[in-house]
XYZ file of C-alpha atoms in Angstrom:
351
model
C 162.926 120.700 55.719
C 161.665 117.245 54.760
C 163.395 113.876 54.891
C 166.123 113.550 52.300
C 166.212 110.490 50.062
C 169.984 110.407 50.483
C 172.367 108.013 48.754
C 172.150 104.318 47.957
C 172.693 103.479 51.632
C 169.537 102.289 53.341
C 167.764 105.171 55.064
C 166.174 104.803 58.516
C 162.405 104.393 58.476
C 160.350 107.538 58.800
C 158.334 106.700 61.878
C 157.373 107.901 65.311
C 158.570 108.719 67.871
C 161.678 109.912 65.987
C 159.547 111.567 63.323
C 156.184 113.299 63.290
C 154.085 114.755 60.508
C 153.106 118.428 60.510
C 149.983 119.969 59.044
C 150.726 122.422 56.259
C 149.614 125.283 58.527
C 151.998 124.123 61.263
C 154.860 123.705 58.777
C 154.266 127.261 57.540
C 154.065 128.655 61.066
C 157.366 127.019 62.038
C 159.119 128.131 58.861
C 159.562 124.715 57.228
C 157.395 125.805 54.288
C 156.838 129.235 52.777
C 153.293 130.520 52.462
C 150.718 132.974 53.747
C 147.357 132.677 55.456
C 144.173 134.095 53.949
C 143.073 137.215 55.828
C 146.258 137.025 57.910
C 144.948 134.184 60.084
C 147.444 132.958 62.696
C 147.735 129.378 63.860
C 147.780 129.132 67.664
C 148.465 125.391 67.964
C 151.098 123.251 66.277
C 149.463 120.024 65.091
C 151.640 116.907 65.069
C 150.612 113.498 63.728
C 152.241 110.177 64.582
C 153.434 108.235 61.547
C 154.406 104.655 60.669
C 155.505 102.985 57.419
C 152.471 100.688 57.466
C 150.069 103.557 58.151
C 146.776 103.637 60.020
C 145.023 100.352 60.748
C 141.543 101.861 60.575
C 139.459 102.262 57.436
C 137.140 105.215 58.042
C 135.097 106.082 54.964
C 135.712 109.838 55.195
C 139.427 109.823 56.013
C 142.408 110.375 53.726
C 144.534 108.186 56.016
C 142.246 105.153 55.679
C 143.974 101.785 55.488
C 143.906 101.588 51.686
C 145.688 104.953 51.485
C 148.479 104.120 53.923
C 151.132 105.332 51.477
C 149.355 108.648 50.877
C 150.208 111.445 53.300
C 147.485 113.908 52.369
C 145.045 114.542 55.200
C 142.369 117.207 55.742
C 142.991 118.446 52.167
C 146.704 119.224 52.571
C 150.085 117.445 52.716
C 151.401 116.369 56.127
C 155.136 116.045 55.571
C 157.375 114.196 58.023
C 160.052 115.950 60.065
C 162.466 114.923 62.773
C 160.919 115.497 66.191
C 164.202 117.007 67.415
C 163.992 119.721 64.781
C 160.281 120.321 65.315
C 160.876 120.874 69.021
C 163.651 123.381 68.303
C 161.403 125.258 65.872
C 158.579 125.379 68.435
C 160.953 126.747 71.083
C 162.031 129.526 68.702
C 158.605 129.920 67.114
C 156.187 132.846 67.056
C 154.713 134.034 70.335
C 151.125 133.461 69.232
C 151.686 129.683 69.349
C 150.580 128.610 72.822
C 149.711 124.932 72.403
C 150.833 121.734 70.698
C 148.416 118.930 69.783
C 149.769 115.428 69.149
C 147.403 113.163 67.211
C 147.521 109.387 67.295
C 146.582 107.159 64.398
C 145.177 103.686 64.963
C 148.369 101.681 65.307
C 149.519 99.313 68.072
C 152.595 101.435 68.813
C 150.719 104.717 69.045
C 149.812 104.724 72.785
C 153.431 104.237 73.792
C 154.832 106.669 71.226
C 152.346 109.454 71.943
C 153.467 109.400 75.595
C 157.076 109.699 74.460
C 156.366 112.594 72.063
C 154.085 114.335 74.568
C 156.678 114.132 77.340
C 159.426 115.590 75.191
C 157.279 118.409 73.808
C 155.952 119.367 77.246
C 159.372 119.309 78.930
C 161.419 120.925 76.189
C 159.054 123.599 74.861
C 157.012 124.555 77.930
C 153.882 124.673 75.760
C 150.519 123.246 76.774
C 150.039 119.840 75.133
C 146.790 118.273 73.981
C 146.421 114.729 72.667
C 143.940 113.500 70.072
C 143.647 109.819 70.875
C 142.488 106.588 69.242
C 140.441 104.676 71.868
C 140.561 101.464 69.830
C 144.189 100.823 70.839
C 143.923 102.230 74.373
C 142.850 101.495 77.931
C 142.550 103.660 81.037
C 146.191 103.110 82.075
C 147.294 104.813 78.867
C 145.319 107.919 79.837
C 147.084 108.068 83.193
C 150.469 107.761 81.462
C 149.526 110.564 79.077
C 148.521 112.837 81.930
C 151.718 112.054 83.802
C 153.769 112.796 80.673
C 152.439 116.352 80.643
C 149.251 116.402 78.559
C 146.583 118.684 79.996
C 143.709 117.958 77.589
C 142.353 115.018 75.622
C 140.348 114.908 72.409
C 138.357 111.873 71.293
C 137.430 111.892 67.607
C 134.069 110.139 67.698
C 133.225 111.990 64.453
C 129.942 110.242 63.589
C 126.943 111.438 65.611
C 124.948 108.191 65.836
C 125.784 104.526 66.486
C 124.436 103.530 63.067
C 126.566 106.079 61.214
C 129.602 105.171 63.301
C 129.157 101.491 62.406
C 128.650 102.223 58.707
C 131.525 104.687 58.325
C 134.068 103.548 60.926
C 133.119 100.074 62.139
C 132.292 96.621 60.818
C 130.575 97.836 57.656
C 133.898 99.176 56.321
C 135.969 96.405 57.934
C 137.176 98.914 60.496
C 138.193 98.202 64.100
C 136.398 101.076 65.831
C 133.413 100.574 68.140
C 130.948 103.257 69.269
C 130.702 102.073 72.869
C 134.486 101.932 73.289
C 134.888 105.488 72.048
C 132.298 106.906 74.452
C 133.694 104.838 77.328
C 137.217 106.166 76.797
C 135.835 109.697 76.517
C 134.184 109.289 79.931
C 137.410 107.882 81.364
C 139.320 110.848 79.908
C 137.147 113.219 81.922
C 137.723 111.141 85.055
C 141.510 111.170 84.557
C 141.995 114.741 83.260
C 139.126 116.481 85.040
C 135.883 118.257 84.221
C 136.009 120.298 80.997
C 139.463 118.912 80.118
C 138.277 116.455 77.459
C 136.248 116.926 74.319
C 134.757 114.949 71.482
C 135.284 115.720 67.807
C 132.106 115.547 65.750
C 131.790 116.002 61.991
C 128.616 117.635 60.712
C 127.433 116.310 57.362
C 128.078 112.560 57.511
C 124.402 111.757 57.052
C 122.925 112.685 60.426
C 120.098 115.126 61.105
C 120.629 118.355 62.992
C 118.735 116.848 65.914
C 121.022 113.807 66.012
C 124.262 115.753 66.097
C 122.866 118.173 68.700
C 121.946 115.131 70.817
C 125.580 113.927 70.568
C 126.859 117.389 71.531
C 124.476 117.400 74.478
C 125.699 113.957 75.579
C 129.331 115.113 75.498
C 128.456 118.132 77.647
C 126.372 116.106 80.104
C 129.374 113.830 80.729
C 131.487 116.856 81.687
C 133.285 117.799 78.485
C 132.678 119.719 75.299
C 132.554 119.346 71.512
C 135.019 120.410 68.848
C 132.880 120.718 65.733
C 133.938 120.157 62.124
C 132.137 120.428 58.811
C 132.566 117.478 56.470
C 134.817 118.171 53.499
C 135.388 115.361 50.975
C 138.883 113.881 51.086
C 140.481 112.667 47.866
C 140.921 108.889 47.694
C 138.535 108.327 50.583
C 135.347 106.295 50.185
C 133.346 109.535 50.560
C 135.367 111.668 48.161
C 132.335 112.302 45.944
C 130.019 113.352 48.783
C 129.232 117.022 49.347
C 129.671 119.262 52.372
C 126.556 119.864 54.482
C 124.381 122.876 53.617
C 125.841 125.990 55.186
C 122.535 126.778 56.932
C 122.571 123.424 58.692
C 126.173 123.873 59.788
C 125.565 127.377 61.120
C 122.591 126.187 63.189
C 124.582 123.282 64.630
C 127.489 125.639 65.418
C 125.149 127.908 67.351
C 123.548 124.992 69.190
C 126.987 123.648 70.157
C 128.086 127.014 71.479
C 124.927 127.413 73.578
C 125.268 123.898 75.041
C 128.992 124.158 75.766
C 128.498 127.586 77.378
C 125.668 126.263 79.561
C 123.085 128.467 77.857
C 120.955 125.697 76.407
C 120.276 121.971 76.202
C 118.980 119.795 73.410
C 115.744 119.130 75.284
C 114.990 122.873 75.311
C 115.379 123.199 71.537
C 112.651 122.513 69.002
C 113.161 120.609 65.747
C 110.975 120.344 62.662
C 109.776 117.089 61.102
C 113.058 116.812 59.155
C 115.145 117.104 62.315
C 116.236 120.689 61.600
C 116.583 123.203 64.426
C 113.507 125.426 64.462
C 114.006 127.046 67.869
C 117.109 127.272 70.067
C 115.138 127.539 73.287
C 116.129 131.153 73.968
C 114.122 134.326 73.364
C 115.388 136.298 70.393
C 116.690 139.110 72.612
C 118.887 136.530 74.361
C 120.015 134.844 71.152
C 120.850 137.905 69.054
C 123.844 139.085 71.151
C 125.394 135.596 70.862
C 125.022 135.598 67.094
C 126.283 139.140 66.589
C 129.327 138.521 68.781
C 130.401 135.957 66.165
C 131.962 133.631 68.743
C 129.731 130.596 68.052
C 131.086 130.452 64.506
C 134.784 130.502 65.369
C 136.751 127.267 65.469
C 135.968 125.187 68.539
C 139.150 123.706 69.973
C 141.480 123.523 72.954
C 142.304 126.925 74.488
C 145.581 128.590 75.246
C 146.550 130.141 78.603
C 144.359 133.181 77.852
C 141.253 130.993 77.629
C 140.781 131.687 73.918
C 140.884 128.895 71.352
C 144.475 128.080 70.407
C 143.747 125.083 68.173
C 142.041 127.196 65.526
C 143.041 125.109 62.451
C 142.785 127.835 59.765
C 140.699 126.681 56.810
C 140.622 123.042 57.849
C 136.964 122.723 56.785
C 137.098 124.572 53.478
C 139.367 126.182 50.954
C 140.531 129.700 51.880
C 138.003 132.227 50.610
C 134.617 133.727 51.327
C 132.951 130.436 52.288
C 134.597 130.147 55.719
C 132.861 127.615 57.954
C 135.023 127.669 61.111
C 136.420 131.173 61.515
C 140.059 131.092 62.752
C 139.620 134.697 63.904
C 136.661 136.778 65.145
C 134.163 137.306 62.303
C 133.897 140.934 61.226
C 130.645 142.833 60.627
C 130.370 141.644 57.035
C 130.953 138.040 58.116
C 128.248 138.324 60.786
C 125.785 139.740 58.281
C 126.417 136.747 56.020
C 126.111 134.337 58.967
C 122.731 135.810 59.943
C 121.421 135.122 56.443
C 122.892 131.606 56.439
C 121.262 130.658 59.743
C 117.850 130.925 58.100
C 118.759 128.900 55.006
C 116.870 125.614 54.729
């Protein structure tokens, strides 16, 4: 259920840590909202978002939560309604068995580091689920990471998003009057690995913000070299964002970057071993075809990249977070079938 408007008496503010927002997929999975998933996808991770009446203090050009939209609660194409944390925790405890993880996302707000520790601690203690945190380095220092680990978080995500310093500055930094800084984000990512351990932190990168394939593969390679991994997204225009009229990247480009990410994160390749054409597109993955084909036909490189559950498989599979449900799936929330793989093979060669 949502937050009732009630009577004429003044209602308490909808804000964290008492309240959190749920993705539509999470609200459906926990039974707050009725609905069904295309191709019977199942969400393995409940995504929570901190919330405040004055919204996010950042102004990222691609984001539906940018400062000018602080009263709008649409994000990643869908509504994120607010619920009482007490009730969310009870629903998670009684929720479906395929949910093995909870991810709590900060927004850029001065209260967020303190409140995410509070929410994380309660979720970890009261549900017994693994807890990941998606953090905002701009409002954090190393001590916050230690507090998050001690509260029960086992993994950290850092949403760097833009693959180059220039793009980061233009879309998230000074050029849009935003507070984020490239160097601070990478520094906190490195500190996250130091605090949480090798392979326990990852960067989020969005393909299609204006970078070349070479540039985003270089960022993926940097994340791996520091001891973590990459959770890859395809750009999808958000309504009321500064980039709402921009298009998604070509599917061929996204498929090639997905494959490159999978090879790098599975220690089967490095950027320096790959070959790029004069437009920065991947021309060779650095593996012989007989080594590459089994990876492609397994379908795994094209599934959602996210934090795993206890079985080692991706739990944070975010069904249809990069596209509308339908044939044009970009991040598969389930293993691609034979028909999907056939389509992927054709897409990989599209320039």
